[in-house]
XYZ file of C-alpha atoms in Angstrom:
773
model
C -69.076 -5.999 -8.069
C -67.890 -2.737 -9.625
C -69.479 -1.583 -12.821
C -67.446 -0.925 -15.949
C -66.544 2.543 -17.210
C -67.022 4.103 -13.748
C -64.121 5.876 -12.052
C -62.708 4.065 -9.065
C -63.499 6.972 -6.769
C -67.240 6.590 -7.626
C -67.468 2.806 -7.509
C -69.368 0.911 -4.804
C -68.717 -2.717 -3.922
C -70.813 -5.240 -1.959
C -68.902 -7.477 0.433
C -69.775 -9.732 3.368
C -69.667 -7.910 6.693
C -68.134 -9.034 9.971
C -71.343 -10.858 10.978
C -71.813 -12.465 7.575
C -74.294 -9.878 6.407
C -73.550 -8.185 3.108
C -72.746 -4.494 3.091
C -72.032 -1.865 0.461
C -68.751 0.061 0.709
C -66.880 2.533 -1.505
C -64.201 0.913 -3.626
C -61.588 2.897 -1.654
C -62.217 1.975 1.966
C -59.870 1.066 4.858
C -61.786 -2.181 5.537
C -60.764 -3.496 2.135
C -57.068 -3.300 3.002
C -55.219 -6.612 3.343
C -53.355 -7.332 6.563
C -49.709 -7.274 5.482
C -46.670 -5.743 7.137
C -44.093 -4.159 4.818
C -40.643 -4.083 6.445
C -38.427 -0.981 6.037
C -35.453 -1.092 3.705
C -31.871 -1.383 4.955
C -28.879 -0.681 2.664
C -26.368 -3.436 1.802
C -23.604 -3.936 4.386
C -20.360 -2.120 3.667
C -17.983 -4.613 5.278
C -19.479 -7.594 3.420
C -19.319 -10.053 6.325
C -21.228 -13.306 5.663
C -23.658 -12.762 8.559
C -24.563 -9.223 7.472
C -24.897 -10.273 3.849
C -27.218 -13.117 4.809
C -29.321 -10.772 6.916
C -29.565 -8.259 4.066
C -30.562 -10.927 1.547
C -33.302 -12.265 3.809
C -34.579 -8.765 4.602
C -34.528 -7.743 0.934
C -36.310 -10.933 -0.092
C -39.251 -10.005 2.160
C -39.474 -6.535 0.573
C -39.296 -7.899 -2.977
C -41.973 -10.515 -2.364
C -44.283 -7.978 -0.700
C -43.930 -5.446 -3.524
C -44.455 -8.106 -6.196
C -47.603 -9.171 -4.336
C -48.724 -5.538 -4.262
C -48.153 -5.053 -7.991
C -50.172 -8.197 -8.760
C -53.291 -6.856 -6.974
C -56.213 -5.572 -9.054
C -56.706 -1.847 -9.498
C -59.088 -1.251 -6.569
C -57.199 -3.486 -4.105
C -53.881 -1.888 -5.078
C -55.129 1.621 -4.348
C -56.738 0.574 -1.065
C -53.391 -0.840 0.034
C -51.473 2.255 -1.158
C -53.770 4.794 0.462
C -54.505 3.125 3.793
C -51.435 0.929 4.536
C -48.949 3.057 6.489
C -46.303 0.302 6.578
C -46.140 0.394 2.769
C -45.408 4.128 2.787
C -42.703 3.657 5.446
C -41.108 0.942 3.318
C -41.081 3.101 0.172
C -39.823 6.162 2.056
C -37.001 4.148 3.636
C -35.812 3.030 0.213
C -35.789 6.574 -1.159
C -33.865 7.736 1.890
C -31.273 4.933 2.262
C -30.836 3.481 -1.228
C -27.231 3.875 -2.479
C -26.683 6.627 -5.046
C -24.418 6.511 -8.085
C -21.115 7.252 -6.318
C -22.008 4.940 -3.418
C -22.316 1.833 -5.597
C -18.528 1.461 -5.846
C -18.222 1.035 -2.056
C -20.753 -1.819 -1.860
C -19.575 -5.446 -1.479
C -18.918 -7.154 -4.800
C -21.199 -10.105 -4.061
C -23.300 -11.193 -7.062
C -26.156 -12.208 -4.779
C -26.259 -8.766 -3.126
C -26.123 -6.991 -6.496
C -28.943 -9.122 -7.941
C -31.124 -8.584 -4.880
C -30.492 -4.828 -4.937
C -31.530 -4.706 -8.586
C -34.704 -6.638 -7.796
C -35.719 -4.206 -5.039
C -34.807 -1.241 -7.254
C -37.063 -2.481 -10.041
C -39.974 -3.331 -7.734
C -39.893 0.071 -6.015
C -39.772 1.913 -9.345
C -42.726 -0.047 -10.747
C -44.689 0.650 -7.567
C -44.152 4.418 -7.816
C -44.883 4.323 -11.542
C -48.255 2.655 -10.932
C -48.989 5.090 -8.108
C -48.435 8.019 -10.496
C -50.796 6.604 -13.158
C -54.422 7.727 -12.860
C -55.663 5.696 -15.832
C -54.473 2.127 -16.273
C -57.087 1.116 -18.832
C -60.530 2.072 -20.056
C -62.139 0.199 -17.158
C -59.644 1.114 -14.416
C -59.111 4.830 -13.941
C -59.601 7.783 -11.590
C -61.296 11.083 -12.053
C -58.266 13.375 -12.687
C -59.232 15.917 -10.035
C -59.890 13.211 -7.445
C -56.629 11.476 -8.320
C -54.687 14.697 -7.725
C -56.449 15.197 -4.400
C -55.753 11.609 -3.279
C -52.000 11.702 -3.979
C -51.668 15.199 -2.488
C -53.758 14.796 0.674
C -52.328 11.357 1.505
C -48.734 12.509 0.849
C -48.175 9.750 -1.679
C -45.916 12.179 -3.496
C -44.162 15.352 -2.386
C -41.238 17.419 -3.656
C -38.519 15.575 -1.671
C -39.833 12.237 -2.940
C -39.793 13.475 -6.508
C -36.221 14.694 -6.092
C -35.141 11.300 -4.761
C -36.986 9.478 -7.532
C -35.100 11.476 -10.151
C -31.660 10.861 -8.671
C -32.306 7.156 -8.077
C -34.151 6.137 -11.235
C -33.238 8.891 -13.699
C -30.446 6.968 -15.409
C -32.073 4.907 -18.133
C -35.663 5.817 -17.183
C -35.689 9.521 -18.041
C -38.694 9.425 -20.361
C -40.858 7.380 -17.977
C -39.942 9.634 -15.065
C -40.669 12.727 -17.135
C -44.173 11.479 -18.021
C -44.743 10.366 -14.439
C -43.754 13.699 -12.826
C -45.492 15.701 -15.545
C -48.731 13.790 -14.884
C -48.425 14.461 -11.142
C -47.959 18.202 -11.649
C -50.715 18.282 -14.282
C -53.309 16.531 -12.155
C -52.365 18.463 -9.020
C -51.066 22.020 -9.711
C -50.569 22.535 -5.974
C -47.207 20.840 -6.373
C -45.969 23.968 -8.184
C -46.653 25.975 -5.017
C -44.789 23.370 -2.988
C -41.871 23.622 -5.401
C -41.755 27.406 -5.005
C -41.616 26.938 -1.244
C -38.891 24.292 -1.580
C -36.412 26.358 -3.615
C -35.477 28.678 -0.685
C -34.766 25.564 1.360
C -32.492 24.298 -1.404
C -30.670 27.638 -1.446
C -30.228 27.340 2.300
C -28.070 24.264 1.646
C -25.313 26.383 0.099
C -25.563 29.042 2.810
C -25.216 26.354 5.472
C -22.083 24.944 3.842
C -20.524 28.407 3.624
C -21.356 29.025 7.261
C -19.805 25.711 8.317
C -16.643 26.590 6.383
C -16.380 29.996 8.078
C -17.179 31.857 4.846
C -19.691 34.710 4.694
C -22.065 34.595 1.755
C -22.635 37.864 -0.069
C -26.386 37.645 0.347
C -26.089 37.038 4.063
C -23.739 39.981 4.409
C -26.281 42.324 2.876
C -29.255 40.913 4.791
C -27.912 40.690 8.318
C -24.834 41.890 10.224
C -21.978 39.562 11.011
C -21.994 38.127 14.509
C -19.191 38.982 16.921
C -18.116 35.372 17.322
C -18.120 34.726 13.574
C -14.331 34.871 13.398
C -14.092 32.006 15.907
C -15.942 29.580 13.678
C -13.928 26.664 12.282
C -12.838 26.726 8.668
C -12.414 23.904 6.187
C -8.754 23.623 7.217
C -9.393 23.588 10.981
C -12.627 21.611 11.265
C -12.525 17.936 12.123
C -12.080 15.366 9.403
C -15.541 13.933 10.012
C -17.164 17.364 9.608
C -15.329 17.900 6.316
C -16.496 14.481 5.134
C -20.110 15.283 6.054
C -19.978 18.616 4.208
C -18.603 17.033 1.032
C -21.200 14.249 1.114
C -23.955 16.785 1.779
C -22.846 18.955 -1.130
C -22.445 16.019 -3.507
C -25.886 14.591 -2.729
C -27.607 17.976 -2.996
C -26.049 19.034 -6.308
C -26.595 15.622 -7.899
C -30.239 15.540 -6.838
C -31.025 19.071 -8.080
C -29.337 18.413 -11.425
C -31.229 15.141 -11.935
C -34.587 16.784 -11.119
C -34.077 19.718 -13.492
C -32.800 17.439 -16.241
C -35.866 15.167 -16.059
C -38.475 17.864 -15.379
C -37.354 21.062 -17.183
C -40.615 22.826 -16.297
C -39.221 23.331 -12.790
C -36.409 25.555 -14.126
C -38.647 28.617 -14.097
C -39.403 28.132 -10.390
C -35.691 27.890 -9.553
C -34.915 30.864 -11.778
C -37.532 33.044 -10.117
C -35.718 32.743 -6.763
C -32.324 33.865 -8.060
C -30.923 30.359 -7.998
C -28.326 31.116 -10.695
C -26.662 33.981 -8.871
C -26.627 32.078 -5.566
C -25.147 28.969 -7.147
C -22.382 30.794 -9.024
C -21.526 32.850 -5.938
C -21.244 29.684 -3.867
C -19.111 28.074 -6.554
C -16.683 30.978 -6.568
C -16.511 31.287 -2.779
C -16.842 27.808 -1.319
C -15.339 25.414 -3.853
C -11.743 26.774 -3.757
C -11.747 26.634 0.038
C -12.942 23.025 0.064
C -10.406 22.076 -2.594
C -7.572 23.624 -0.627
C -8.648 21.739 2.503
C -8.720 18.400 0.693
C -5.362 19.037 -1.006
C -3.375 20.310 1.970
C -4.820 18.436 4.939
C -3.064 15.320 6.153
C -5.245 12.237 5.796
C -4.313 8.984 7.458
C -6.260 7.125 4.785
C -5.237 8.267 1.294
C -8.225 6.482 -0.228
C -10.500 8.789 1.786
C -8.721 11.828 0.359
C -9.156 10.482 -3.173
C -12.845 9.787 -2.533
C -13.435 13.305 -1.195
C -11.682 14.832 -4.201
C -13.742 12.676 -6.544
C -17.005 13.699 -4.873
C -16.102 17.389 -4.857
C -15.173 17.219 -8.547
C -18.474 15.480 -9.260
C -20.336 18.202 -7.335
C -18.606 20.957 -9.325
C -19.478 19.287 -12.592
C -23.135 18.936 -11.563
C -23.320 22.604 -10.526
C -22.002 23.680 -13.925
C -24.491 21.391 -15.672
C -27.310 22.789 -13.531
C -26.460 26.350 -14.559
C -26.417 25.298 -18.200
C -29.812 23.576 -17.840
C -31.341 26.693 -16.307
C -29.934 28.938 -19.035
C -30.956 26.595 -21.807
C -34.565 25.982 -20.730
C -35.320 29.536 -19.582
C -33.455 31.576 -22.218
C -32.087 29.598 -25.146
C -34.965 27.176 -25.686
C -37.639 29.899 -26.159
C -35.353 31.625 -28.690
C -34.721 28.420 -30.623
C -38.435 27.600 -30.640
C -39.232 31.003 -32.108
C -41.504 32.239 -29.350
C -42.622 35.803 -28.945
C -40.332 38.346 -27.305
C -37.173 36.632 -28.536
C -35.258 39.868 -27.991
C -36.223 39.769 -24.294
C -34.916 36.230 -23.840
C -31.686 37.090 -25.682
C -31.190 40.159 -23.492
C -31.756 38.040 -20.390
C -29.182 35.456 -21.519
C -26.574 38.125 -22.201
C -27.318 39.679 -18.826
C -26.645 36.363 -17.112
C -23.349 35.932 -18.985
C -22.365 39.445 -17.965
C -23.096 38.619 -14.314
C -20.748 35.630 -14.604
C -17.746 37.756 -15.571
C -16.674 38.562 -11.957
C -16.860 34.846 -11.102
C -13.577 33.958 -12.796
C -13.284 30.436 -11.518
C -16.850 29.474 -12.324
C -16.732 31.129 -15.752
C -13.653 29.153 -16.827
C -15.151 25.847 -15.676
C -18.432 26.658 -17.410
C -16.686 27.709 -20.603
C -14.631 24.502 -20.575
C -17.760 22.329 -20.581
C -20.176 24.581 -22.497
C -18.293 27.189 -24.541
C -19.866 30.599 -24.239
C -18.859 31.309 -27.833
C -21.241 28.578 -29.032
C -24.220 30.087 -27.200
C -23.411 33.551 -28.523
C -23.154 32.129 -32.020
C -26.643 30.649 -31.648
C -27.931 34.024 -30.522
C -26.339 35.790 -33.490
C -27.999 33.359 -35.880
C -31.425 33.500 -34.245
C -31.435 37.213 -33.308
C -29.173 39.072 -35.733
C -29.868 42.474 -34.151
C -27.716 41.717 -31.090
C -25.066 44.329 -30.403
C -21.751 42.998 -31.685
C -19.780 45.181 -29.297
C -21.487 43.554 -26.338
C -20.799 40.014 -27.563
C -17.164 40.890 -28.214
C -16.938 42.257 -24.673
C -18.305 38.972 -23.296
C -15.862 36.857 -25.296
C -12.950 39.029 -24.157
C -14.161 38.678 -20.574
C -14.094 34.893 -20.920
C -10.528 35.005 -22.263
C -9.544 37.278 -19.388
C -11.048 34.828 -16.903
C -8.880 32.038 -18.295
C -5.791 34.176 -17.924
C -6.644 35.336 -14.423
C -6.978 31.839 -12.977
C -3.731 30.712 -14.616
C -5.226 28.021 -16.825
C -4.895 27.399 -20.518
C -7.891 27.149 -22.748
C -8.191 23.854 -24.678
C -6.863 24.074 -28.222
C -10.169 22.938 -29.701
C -11.985 25.841 -28.047
C -9.328 28.303 -29.225
C -9.952 27.228 -32.800
C -13.712 27.431 -32.248
C -13.421 30.937 -30.823
C -11.371 32.068 -33.812
C -13.955 30.631 -36.162
C -16.746 32.362 -34.251
C -14.894 35.652 -34.362
C -14.459 35.410 -38.117
C -18.081 34.353 -38.556
C -19.345 37.269 -36.471
C -18.211 39.662 -39.193
C -20.834 38.232 -41.530
C -23.538 37.703 -38.920
C -25.761 40.430 -40.379
C -25.751 38.648 -43.736
C -27.054 35.360 -42.281
C -30.491 33.801 -42.762
C -33.707 35.295 -41.534
C -34.466 35.017 -37.834
C -37.340 32.653 -38.415
C -35.276 30.356 -40.607
C -32.404 30.332 -38.142
C -34.713 29.601 -35.267
C -36.423 26.790 -37.140
C -33.108 25.256 -38.155
C -31.888 25.287 -34.557
C -35.159 24.309 -32.937
C -34.043 20.708 -32.655
C -30.953 21.660 -30.702
C -30.600 20.065 -27.289
C -28.459 20.919 -24.298
C -24.929 19.684 -24.622
C -24.261 16.501 -22.749
C -21.223 16.090 -20.596
C -19.129 12.992 -21.064
C -18.867 11.054 -17.834
C -15.269 10.257 -16.887
C -14.250 6.694 -17.502
C -13.003 4.430 -14.782
C -9.515 5.439 -13.664
C -9.801 8.818 -15.404
C -9.723 11.956 -13.324
C -12.916 14.047 -13.577
C -12.656 16.944 -15.957
C -14.690 20.078 -16.422
C -15.595 21.835 -13.227
C -13.172 19.696 -11.327
C -11.811 22.098 -8.788
C -8.849 23.447 -10.729
C -8.389 26.794 -9.104
C -4.868 28.204 -9.194
C -3.544 25.182 -11.076
C -2.123 25.883 -14.545
C -1.974 22.261 -15.639
C -2.588 18.851 -14.195
C -1.405 15.446 -15.218
C -3.519 12.314 -15.562
C -3.226 11.591 -11.861
C -4.330 15.085 -10.824
C -0.833 16.220 -9.810
C 0.249 19.786 -10.599
C 2.673 20.176 -13.509
C 5.225 22.917 -12.673
C 6.439 25.378 -15.261
C 10.033 24.687 -16.272
C 12.553 25.672 -18.883
C 12.155 28.687 -21.130
C 8.645 29.432 -19.861
C 9.892 29.746 -16.268
C 12.773 31.993 -17.347
C 10.295 34.198 -19.203
C 8.163 34.603 -16.053
C 11.213 35.475 -13.969
C 12.489 38.058 -16.455
C 9.021 39.619 -16.664
C 8.916 40.139 -12.896
C 12.551 41.282 -12.591
C 12.020 43.937 -15.239
C 9.541 45.602 -12.875
C 11.157 44.606 -9.558
C 14.906 44.278 -10.195
C 15.865 44.358 -6.499
C 14.216 40.994 -5.751
C 16.215 37.784 -5.818
C 15.408 34.977 -8.200
C 15.095 32.492 -5.354
C 12.431 34.607 -3.665
C 10.558 35.034 -6.946
C 10.633 31.286 -7.563
C 8.983 30.624 -4.203
C 6.342 33.264 -4.955
C 5.603 31.716 -8.335
C 5.224 28.286 -6.748
C 2.833 29.666 -4.142
C 0.757 31.507 -6.767
C 0.969 28.607 -9.221
C 3.131 30.528 -11.700
C 0.738 33.442 -12.169
C 3.114 36.374 -12.618
C 0.340 39.007 -12.541
C -0.864 37.934 -9.101
C 2.726 37.809 -7.827
C 3.473 41.362 -8.977
C 0.159 42.664 -7.649
C 0.550 41.152 -4.174
C 4.205 42.230 -3.897
C 3.345 45.817 -4.753
C 0.375 45.872 -2.352
C 2.353 43.981 0.328
C -0.258 41.218 0.597
C 1.982 38.198 0.350
C 1.167 35.034 2.231
C 2.752 34.704 5.721
C 5.034 31.921 4.500
C 6.441 34.251 1.807
C 6.639 37.351 4.003
C 9.191 35.595 6.239
C 11.570 34.880 3.344
C 14.562 37.027 2.422
C 13.587 39.080 -0.620
C 17.161 39.078 -1.915
C 17.440 35.295 -1.713
C 19.446 34.079 -4.718
C 18.438 31.256 -6.941
C 19.534 27.877 -5.604
C 22.458 26.388 -7.494
C 21.737 23.072 -9.046
C 24.233 20.374 -8.216
C 25.833 19.036 -11.362
C 25.442 15.333 -11.660
C 28.657 13.342 -12.141
C 29.427 12.332 -15.684
C 27.992 8.968 -16.567
C 31.087 8.013 -18.606
C 33.343 8.296 -15.555
C 31.258 5.810 -13.590
C 30.419 3.367 -16.305
C 31.836 -0.154 -16.345
C 32.052 -2.014 -19.625
C 33.960 -5.003 -20.956
C 35.133 -2.888 -23.907
C 36.677 -0.123 -21.809
C 40.149 0.809 -23.024
C 40.095 -1.216 -26.224
C 41.274 0.159 -29.552
C 37.747 1.282 -30.455
C 36.948 3.104 -27.157
C 36.243 6.589 -28.540
C 35.574 7.945 -25.012
C 39.161 7.322 -23.881
C 41.091 7.489 -27.171
C 41.559 10.625 -29.203
C 42.436 8.738 -32.375
C 40.954 5.489 -33.616
C 42.207 3.495 -36.583
C 39.289 4.001 -38.945
C 40.784 1.584 -41.474
C 39.702 -1.243 -39.179
C 36.136 -0.056 -39.009
C 33.750 -0.672 -41.851
C 30.067 -1.271 -42.348
C 28.916 -4.523 -43.850
C 31.298 -6.709 -45.842
C 34.728 -5.261 -46.326
C 35.267 -3.952 -49.835
C 37.986 -5.576 -51.963
C 38.157 -8.655 -49.763
C 38.941 -11.875 -51.642
C 38.642 -15.404 -50.320
C 41.889 -16.560 -51.929
C 43.814 -13.600 -50.521
C 42.351 -14.236 -47.081
C 43.456 -17.893 -47.182
C 46.945 -16.991 -48.454
C 47.415 -14.449 -45.696
C 49.833 -16.174 -43.279
C 50.536 -13.231 -41.007
C 48.981 -14.967 -38.063
C 51.421 -17.857 -38.481
C 54.390 -15.495 -38.179
C 52.862 -14.002 -35.059
C 52.705 -17.447 -33.414
C 56.351 -18.339 -34.139
C 57.676 -16.233 -31.299
C 55.367 -18.062 -28.884
C 56.646 -21.513 -29.813
C 60.291 -20.470 -30.124
C 60.937 -21.392 -26.499
C 59.997 -25.008 -27.248
C 62.113 -25.234 -30.437
C 65.318 -27.051 -29.116
C 65.547 -29.973 -26.656
C 69.080 -30.877 -25.290
C 69.493 -34.428 -24.010
C 73.040 -34.044 -22.555
C 75.212 -31.079 -21.676
C 78.948 -31.552 -21.157
C 80.226 -29.485 -18.240
C 83.897 -28.564 -18.486
C 86.092 -28.816 -15.411
C 85.790 -25.741 -13.242
C 82.343 -24.780 -14.570
C 79.176 -24.859 -12.594
C 75.969 -26.509 -13.733
C 74.045 -23.366 -12.921
C 75.668 -21.655 -15.903
C 73.662 -23.977 -18.127
C 70.537 -23.644 -16.013
C 70.787 -27.250 -14.916
C 69.898 -28.842 -11.586
C 70.872 -32.071 -9.810
C 67.683 -33.883 -10.612
C 68.161 -37.544 -11.682
C 65.198 -38.908 -13.475
C 66.287 -42.548 -13.014
C 66.518 -42.376 -9.217
C 63.523 -43.754 -7.333
C 62.901 -41.872 -4.118
C 59.718 -43.669 -3.159
C 61.131 -45.288 -0.031
C 63.517 -42.528 1.067
C 61.279 -41.602 4.021
C 60.432 -45.216 5.038
C 62.682 -46.904 7.640
C 62.571 -50.423 6.302
C 63.145 -53.025 9.026
C 63.604 -50.517 11.827
C 60.545 -51.681 13.701
C 60.991 -55.439 13.111
C 61.503 -57.615 16.211
C 63.582 -60.162 14.414
C 65.839 -59.195 11.596
C 65.892 -62.791 10.300
C 62.168 -62.654 9.547
C 62.943 -60.726 6.400
C 64.719 -63.775 5.053
C 61.834 -66.170 5.740
C 59.545 -66.677 2.776
C 56.138 -68.319 2.337
C 56.616 -71.882 1.222
C 56.039 -72.549 -2.454
C 52.647 -73.919 -3.242
C 51.594 -75.443 -6.522
C 48.513 -73.718 -7.916
C 45.409 -75.809 -7.679
C 44.892 -75.658 -11.432
C 48.302 -77.308 -12.038
C 47.861 -80.030 -9.444
C 47.282 -83.619 -10.452
C 43.850 -85.090 -9.794
C 43.572 -86.935 -6.471
C 40.100 -88.139 -5.477
C 40.830 -88.411 -1.787
C 42.247 -84.912 -1.615
C 39.294 -83.590 -3.644
C 36.797 -85.216 -1.318
C 38.625 -83.832 1.710
C 38.680 -80.414 0.160
C 34.992 -80.633 -0.762
C 34.081 -81.640 2.783
C 36.213 -78.847 4.211
C 34.643 -76.355 1.802
C 31.130 -77.482 2.685
C 31.869 -77.236 6.388
C 33.394 -73.815 5.898
C 30.369 -72.639 3.886
C 27.984 -74.065 6.435
C 29.829 -72.293 9.223
C 29.646 -68.985 7.365
C 25.935 -69.400 6.532
C 26.535 -68.612 2.868
C 24.050 -69.635 0.173
C 24.965 -72.735 -1.802
C 25.302 -71.355 -5.327
C 25.259 -74.819 -6.864
C 21.737 -75.443 -5.578
C 19.392 -75.588 -8.610
C 16.134 -74.728 -6.833
C 16.424 -72.059 -4.114
C 14.185 -71.755 -1.092
C 10.938 -69.976 -2.153
C 10.685 -68.244 1.202
C 14.112 -66.690 0.704
C 13.196 -65.613 -2.802
C 10.005 -64.001 -1.567
C 11.870 -62.150 1.172
C 14.407 -60.818 -1.334
C 11.660 -59.764 -3.767
C 9.757 -58.050 -0.974
C 12.909 -56.233 0.131
C 13.575 -55.022 -3.444
C 9.967 -53.931 -3.807
C 10.041 -52.025 -0.515
C 13.278 -50.283 -1.495
C 11.862 -49.252 -4.897
C 8.644 -47.957 -3.316
C 10.610 -45.989 -0.764
C 12.637 -44.315 -3.538
C 9.467 -43.422 -5.436
C 7.625 -42.170 -2.324
C 4.919 -44.888 -2.599
C 2.889 -45.600 0.494
C 2.199 -49.355 0.814
C -1.352 -50.479 1.265
C -2.569 -51.343 4.672
C -2.490 -55.031 5.454
C -5.841 -56.740 5.206
C -7.574 -57.891 8.366
C -10.675 -59.994 7.715
C -10.630 -61.967 10.963
C -11.601 -59.142 13.241
C -12.810 -59.479 16.799
C -14.760 -62.399 18.297
C -18.475 -62.501 17.804
C -20.510 -60.239 20.019
C -17.863 -57.566 20.387
C -18.575 -55.751 17.126
C -16.255 -55.170 14.187
C -14.282 -52.078 13.222
C -14.863 -50.177 9.993
C -11.502 -51.353 8.619
C -12.430 -55.014 9.134
C -15.788 -54.567 7.409
C -14.115 -52.827 4.441
C -11.472 -55.593 4.168
C -14.152 -58.282 4.216
C -16.142 -56.486 1.529
C -13.008 -56.095 -0.600
C -12.166 -59.782 -0.216
C -15.705 -60.803 -1.114
C -15.597 -58.620 -4.236
C -12.194 -59.771 -5.507
C -12.062 -63.417 -4.479
C -13.139 -64.636 -7.933
C -10.130 -62.893 -9.484
C -7.519 -64.849 -7.515
C -7.714 -67.460 -4.753
C -7.525 -71.024 -6.112
C -9.010 -70.375 -9.545
C -5.760 -70.213 -11.465
C -3.847 -73.256 -10.167
C -2.674 -74.419 -13.552
C -1.174 -71.053 -14.540
C 0.610 -70.695 -11.224
C 1.977 -74.251 -11.480
C 3.331 -73.519 -14.954
C 4.878 -70.365 -13.657
C 6.654 -72.205 -10.803
C 7.874 -74.834 -13.220
C 9.266 -72.239 -15.571
C 11.069 -70.593 -12.688
C 12.641 -73.919 -11.707
C 10.786 -74.189 -8.427
C 9.285 -77.627 -9.285
C 11.428 -80.407 -10.752
C 10.218 -81.395 -14.182
C-alpha cells in the first residue's frame, strides 16, 4: 500500500492484475477508477405536476447518493474518480449550468420534498468542489502544489466560467470558504490569471451584444468600426418580440449578478477587470442601455402583468448589481490601497478622483451610484487620508453630483443632504486633521458599504431604473407634481415663453416628468417628441369640473330640524348646552307641568259625551252631526231570506220531540241492558277500541309504539338500522357479507339479551298491566 508522508502524485500501489498477478501502478491511474455512472442534473419542474415532481425526486436521489459515495472515498480513490471519470464532470457541469439562481427560487414549486432534495444536492455539489480545490487534506494525504495546479488545469477540473458559477451559486453564506478555495486555485496555478485576462473582453462583449440587440450603438463600437448601412433597420427594445426582450433581461440579470458575486468573493480579480477598462464600459452601458430597457418594460403592453413585474424586478436587480460592481472595483483598486497606507497613495487618490470625474457626464448612473454609495463619503475619506488633495477639485465633483440629481429630475434623500452639508463644513478644517499615517491607520479597517437587500413586497431601491421619474410610490407608480409646485413650474416656463398655453405646457411637463429645464431646452431647439409636436401650442388649461356640493345630495334623518345649521340661518342656542344644564333643579323639573297643558288640547275633543239630543220640529239631524244609526237594531239576518227556499212552510212549526236527559232518567235494568247491547254492537261495527278493557292487546301496543318511534326518528333525521338476517341462503350456495356480519353480531350480543332476563321482563309486563296479578 501507499507509504506515509509521500505526495499522492508520487505514490505507487500494488494491486492484483486482470489475470490475478499483482502489478504496481501509480496512485493516480485510470484502472483504479470505479465503474459508476453519474447522471446529469435536471432543474426542478416549474409547473409542479405530481409526475414531474416524482421524476425530479428520483433523479435527484441518484445524484445525491452518488456524490455522497464519492465524498466517502479515500483520498487516492477520490482523485482517481475525479480525474478519470468523465460522467462525474458532466454531472457537476450540468448542476453549475442549470441550478436555479437567487431570483429563480421564487418560481419553483413550493413542495417541501423538492426543496429538501434541492438543498441536499446543493450541499453535496459544494462539498465535492471544495474537496477538489484542496491540495492538502491532512499530513498523510496531500499533493505536491505544482503537480496539483497542473492536474486541475490540464484536466479542466476548474476554469473561469466554473469559478464564476460557483461564486453566484454558493457565495451566499459561504463567502469565506469560497474565497480560500478560489485563492488556493489561483495560488497553485497562476495560469488562471492569464485565463481571467482573456475572459474579461468576453464579459465586456455581453454589454455590447445587448446594446446591439436593442438597436443602440455603443460609443466604443462607434469609434472602432463604422456603422453598417442596415443598422437603422435593427429592432429596438420597443419593437422586438416579447420573447427577445425577456431573453435580454434574463441575460443581463444573470451576467451582472455573476460578475458582482465573483468580484465580491475574490477581490484580487478587480485589477484584471480594471486593466481592460471595465469601469468605463459598464457606466457607458448603464447610461445608454438601461433607460431604453426601462422604457420598453414600462410602455409595452403585456398580456401577463406578472411577467412585466418580473422583468422590472430583474432589471432593477441588474442595475443594483452594476452599481455595486463599480463600487467594488473602486474600493479594491483605489480606496483600499489608500486606507492600508501603501506607497504612492497620491497616485491612487488621483486615480479615484479621475474616475469620479469620468462619471460626471453619466448623469443617470452617477445619481444611482450616489444614492447607494455617497460620493461625499469617499471624498471625505480621501481628505482624511491624503490631506493635500485640491479642495477646488473636490468641490467641483460634489457640485457635479448635485447637478446630476437636478438634471435627471430626482430629489436627493434628506439623509444625504445633511451628510453633504456636514462634509462641506468639515472640508474647511481638512488641513487641520490628523496626520496621513494616523488617518490611514484609523480607516484601515473600513470595508465596502453593503447594500440592504429589499424585503419581500418592497420595491427595489438604489439603481432601480428611475430615469426621468421625480418620485415613485411604494408600488413603483409615478407621483405627479401637483399644487403649488406645479404652478411654480408653469410660471417659470411662461415667464420665458409667454405665448404658450398652459394646457400645452402641462402636457410637456408630463412627457418630460416635470423637468422644466428640459422642456424649455427642447421647445427652444424645436426637438419636442412627435406626440407633443402635433398639439396646439396655444391650448388652454383644461377647466376642472366642479363637483356638486355634498350637502345638497346628503340624506339624513335630522334634515330640517331646529338644529340643522346647514338649512337654518338662526338656531336657538339657549337649547344647546354641553354636559349637564346649569341651574337645573330636580324639584323644579318635577313641578314643571308645561307638558300637561300642551296635552289638554289633544284630549279636548274627547271631553264631552252626549247621550241624547232633542231635535226641534223643523230641524234636521245633520245640524247636530247625527246619523240614523240605531245601536239596538240587529241587522244580522237582513240579507238572509228565511223560509224562502223551504218546500213546506209548516215544517218550521214542527219541533224535535222532548227527550228527558239520560242523567235525569230513572234506572231501568232492561233499558240499560238494551242500551249496553246496542252500544256494544255499535262499537263493534265501528271497530273502535274498547276503552273499558283493562289489558290491551300487546300487538296493538307494539304497533303504536313502533309508529311513534318511526315518526320521532323521521323528525330527527335518524336512519333506522338495517333489519337483521341471520338465516341466509341454503347450504352450498354461499352466504352474503351482510348475513355473515349479522350472525357475528348475534353471536357477540346474545348473552346480553335473549332469554337471560325472564324475571325482569315478567315484572315489567306485570307492572304495565299486561299480566293479571
